[in-house]
Structures are given as structure tokens and as C-alpha cells.
Amino acid sequence: MNMEEKEPTPRPTASKDEVALELMRFIASTTGMGKTSSGAGFAGKAPKTPEEQVDALLQLYERCRAVVGKS
């Protein structure tokens, strides 16, 4: 059997918690969630404290778990 004919090794199924975590990471990284610096020339809300950032990420994770759990 050639390398080209070899069947791909099946990937283990990720748990719903792992899928929710990956979804949370994707959303946080694409939206800049958790970053403390603001862009030059933009005067928005004051940066959140580390505790507020953690709470926001935990809330996002719970929302992701709820969405993944529906599937």
C-alpha cells in the first residue's frame, strides 16, 4: 500500500467542553477580548480590571457550552 493510498487516522472525538473551549478561544482572539490596550485615537470605555476580564471570559465560556450543548 502506498502512502497515498493510506487511509487517514481517525481523530478522537472532542468532548463538548473541549469544543466550547475552542469556540471561546476563537471568539476571544478574533474580537480582541481580554486585551488591555486600546487603539491609538480611540477613546472608549476604561480598560477592564483583570477580575472583570476573567468574569467576562467565564461568561463567554458558559455561553459557548450552552450553544454546543444544544447540538
mmCIF file with all atom_site columns, C-alpha atoms in Angstrom:
data_model
loop_
_atom_site.group_PDB
_atom_site.id
_atom_site.type_symbol
_atom_site.label_atom_id
_atom_site.label_alt_id
_atom_site.label_comp_id
_atom_site.label_asym_id
_atom_site.label_entity_id
_atom_site.label_seq_id
_atom_site.pdbx_PDB_ins_code
_atom_site.Cartn_x
_atom_site.Cartn_y
_atom_site.Cartn_z
_atom_site.occupancy
_atom_site.B_iso_or_equiv
_atom_site.pdbx_formal_charge
_atom_site.auth_seq_id
_atom_site.auth_comp_id
_atom_site.auth_asym_id
_atom_site.auth_atom_id
_atom_site.pdbx_PDB_model_num
ATOM 1  C CA . MET A 1 1  ? 0.000   0.000  0.000  1.00 0.00 ? 1  MET A CA 1
ATOM 2  C CA . ASN A 1 2  ? 1.417   3.418  -0.986 1.00 0.00 ? 2  ASN A CA 1
ATOM 3  C CA . MET A 1 3  ? 1.473   6.391  1.325  1.00 0.00 ? 3  MET A CA 1
ATOM 4  C CA . GLU A 1 4  ? -1.079  7.972  -0.993 1.00 0.00 ? 4  GLU A CA 1
ATOM 5  C CA . GLU A 1 5  ? -3.467  5.044  -0.517 1.00 0.00 ? 5  GLU A CA 1
ATOM 6  C CA . LYS A 1 6  ? -3.222  5.003  3.254  1.00 0.00 ? 6  LYS A CA 1
ATOM 7  C CA . GLU A 1 7  ? -6.443  5.947  4.993  1.00 0.00 ? 7  GLU A CA 1
ATOM 8  C CA . PRO A 1 8  ? -6.259  8.886  7.400  1.00 0.00 ? 8  PRO A CA 1
ATOM 9  C CA . THR A 1 9  ? -6.148  8.038  11.077 1.00 0.00 ? 9  THR A CA 1
ATOM 10 C CA . PRO A 1 10 ? -9.469  8.955  12.655 1.00 0.00 ? 10 PRO A CA 1
ATOM 11 C CA . ARG A 1 11 ? -9.268  11.866 15.064 1.00 0.00 ? 11 ARG A CA 1
ATOM 12 C CA . PRO A 1 12 ? -10.658 11.199 18.522 1.00 0.00 ? 12 PRO A CA 1
ATOM 13 C CA . THR A 1 13 ? -13.943 12.925 19.143 1.00 0.00 ? 13 THR A CA 1
ATOM 14 C CA . ALA A 1 14 ? -13.614 16.063 21.213 1.00 0.00 ? 14 ALA A CA 1
ATOM 15 C CA . SER A 1 15 ? -15.908 16.440 24.192 1.00 0.00 ? 15 SER A CA 1
ATOM 16 C CA . LYS A 1 16 ? -18.496 19.219 24.190 1.00 0.00 ? 16 LYS A CA 1
ATOM 17 C CA . ASP A 1 17 ? -16.460 21.066 26.833 1.00 0.00 ? 17 ASP A CA 1
ATOM 18 C CA . GLU A 1 18 ? -13.386 20.959 24.576 1.00 0.00 ? 18 GLU A CA 1
ATOM 19 C CA . VAL A 1 19 ? -15.410 22.234 21.623 1.00 0.00 ? 19 VAL A CA 1
ATOM 20 C CA . ALA A 1 20 ? -16.829 25.031 23.791 1.00 0.00 ? 20 ALA A CA 1
ATOM 21 C CA . LEU A 1 21 ? -13.330 25.959 24.947 1.00 0.00 ? 21 LEU A CA 1
ATOM 22 C CA . GLU A 1 22 ? -12.048 26.132 21.363 1.00 0.00 ? 22 GLU A CA 1
ATOM 23 C CA . LEU A 1 23 ? -15.069 28.243 20.381 1.00 0.00 ? 23 LEU A CA 1
ATOM 24 C CA . MET A 1 24 ? -14.411 30.597 23.302 1.00 0.00 ? 24 MET A CA 1
ATOM 25 C CA . ARG A 1 25 ? -10.729 30.896 22.309 1.00 0.00 ? 25 ARG A CA 1
ATOM 26 C CA . PHE A 1 26 ? -11.696 31.669 18.719 1.00 0.00 ? 26 PHE A CA 1
ATOM 27 C CA . ILE A 1 27 ? -14.215 34.335 19.713 1.00 0.00 ? 27 ILE A CA 1
ATOM 28 C CA . ALA A 1 28 ? -11.872 35.909 22.270 1.00 0.00 ? 28 ALA A CA 1
ATOM 29 C CA . SER A 1 29 ? -8.948  36.039 19.839 1.00 0.00 ? 29 SER A CA 1
ATOM 30 C CA . THR A 1 30 ? -10.921 37.391 16.881 1.00 0.00 ? 30 THR A CA 1
ATOM 31 C CA . THR A 1 31 ? -12.680 40.072 18.928 1.00 0.00 ? 31 THR A CA 1
ATOM 32 C CA . GLY A 1 32 ? -9.640  41.060 20.996 1.00 0.00 ? 32 GLY A CA 1
ATOM 33 C CA . MET A 1 33 ? -11.467 40.156 24.174 1.00 0.00 ? 33 MET A CA 1
ATOM 34 C CA . GLY A 1 34 ? -9.175  40.208 27.185 1.00 0.00 ? 34 GLY A CA 1
ATOM 35 C CA . LYS A 1 35 ? -6.658  42.609 25.685 1.00 0.00 ? 35 LYS A CA 1
ATOM 36 C CA . THR A 1 36 ? -5.944  45.666 27.791 1.00 0.00 ? 36 THR A CA 1
ATOM 37 C CA . SER A 1 37 ? -4.524  48.056 25.205 1.00 0.00 ? 37 SER A CA 1
ATOM 38 C CA . SER A 1 38 ? -6.743  50.274 23.123 1.00 0.00 ? 38 SER A CA 1
ATOM 39 C CA . GLY A 1 39 ? -6.067  51.535 19.644 1.00 0.00 ? 39 GLY A CA 1
ATOM 40 C CA . ALA A 1 40 ? -4.494  54.921 19.122 1.00 0.00 ? 40 ALA A CA 1
ATOM 41 C CA . GLY A 1 41 ? -7.033  57.684 18.776 1.00 0.00 ? 41 GLY A CA 1
ATOM 42 C CA . PHE A 1 42 ? -9.935  55.674 20.130 1.00 0.00 ? 42 PHE A CA 1
ATOM 43 C CA . ALA A 1 43 ? -11.424 56.811 23.411 1.00 0.00 ? 43 ALA A CA 1
ATOM 44 C CA . GLY A 1 44 ? -13.754 54.069 24.531 1.00 0.00 ? 44 GLY A CA 1
ATOM 45 C CA . LYS A 1 45 ? -14.567 52.550 27.863 1.00 0.00 ? 45 LYS A CA 1
ATOM 46 C CA . ALA A 1 46 ? -11.869 52.377 30.505 1.00 0.00 ? 46 ALA A CA 1
ATOM 47 C CA . PRO A 1 47 ? -9.920  49.104 30.397 1.00 0.00 ? 47 PRO A CA 1
ATOM 48 C CA . LYS A 1 48 ? -11.431 46.363 32.495 1.00 0.00 ? 48 LYS A CA 1
ATOM 49 C CA . THR A 1 49 ? -9.713  45.101 35.600 1.00 0.00 ? 49 THR A CA 1
ATOM 50 C CA . PRO A 1 50 ? -8.204  41.602 35.419 1.00 0.00 ? 50 PRO A CA 1
ATOM 51 C CA . GLU A 1 51 ? -11.090 40.303 37.549 1.00 0.00 ? 51 GLU A CA 1
ATOM 52 C CA . GLU A 1 52 ? -13.650 41.783 35.141 1.00 0.00 ? 52 GLU A CA 1
ATOM 53 C CA . GLN A 1 53 ? -11.795 40.236 32.196 1.00 0.00 ? 53 GLN A CA 1
ATOM 54 C CA . VAL A 1 54 ? -11.826 36.822 33.875 1.00 0.00 ? 54 VAL A CA 1
ATOM 55 C CA . ASP A 1 55 ? -15.549 37.131 34.626 1.00 0.00 ? 55 ASP A CA 1
ATOM 56 C CA . ALA A 1 56 ? -16.235 38.098 31.006 1.00 0.00 ? 56 ALA A CA 1
ATOM 57 C CA . LEU A 1 57 ? -14.256 35.098 29.699 1.00 0.00 ? 57 LEU A CA 1
ATOM 58 C CA . LEU A 1 58 ? -16.041 32.736 32.081 1.00 0.00 ? 58 LEU A CA 1
ATOM 59 C CA . GLN A 1 59 ? -19.404 34.093 30.949 1.00 0.00 ? 59 GLN A CA 1
ATOM 60 C CA . LEU A 1 60 ? -18.356 33.642 27.331 1.00 0.00 ? 60 LEU A CA 1
ATOM 61 C CA . TYR A 1 61 ? -17.286 30.042 28.058 1.00 0.00 ? 61 TYR A CA 1
ATOM 62 C CA . GLU A 1 62 ? -20.648 29.286 29.692 1.00 0.00 ? 62 GLU A CA 1
ATOM 63 C CA . ARG A 1 63 ? -22.452 30.739 26.675 1.00 0.00 ? 63 ARG A CA 1
ATOM 64 C CA . CYS A 1 64 ? -20.296 28.612 24.355 1.00 0.00 ? 64 CYS A CA 1
ATOM 65 C CA . ARG A 1 65 ? -21.076 25.496 26.431 1.00 0.00 ? 65 ARG A CA 1
ATOM 66 C CA . ALA A 1 66 ? -24.797 26.268 26.176 1.00 0.00 ? 66 ALA A CA 1
ATOM 67 C CA . VAL A 1 67 ? -24.581 26.620 22.398 1.00 0.00 ? 67 VAL A CA 1
ATOM 68 C CA . VAL A 1 68 ? -22.501 23.476 21.948 1.00 0.00 ? 68 VAL A CA 1
ATOM 69 C CA . GLY A 1 69 ? -24.826 21.555 24.274 1.00 0.00 ? 69 GLY A CA 1
ATOM 70 C CA . LYS A 1 70 ? -27.774 22.317 22.001 1.00 0.00 ? 70 LYS A CA 1
ATOM 71 C CA . SER A 1 71 ? -26.225 20.471 19.070 1.00 0.00 ? 71 SER A CA 1
#
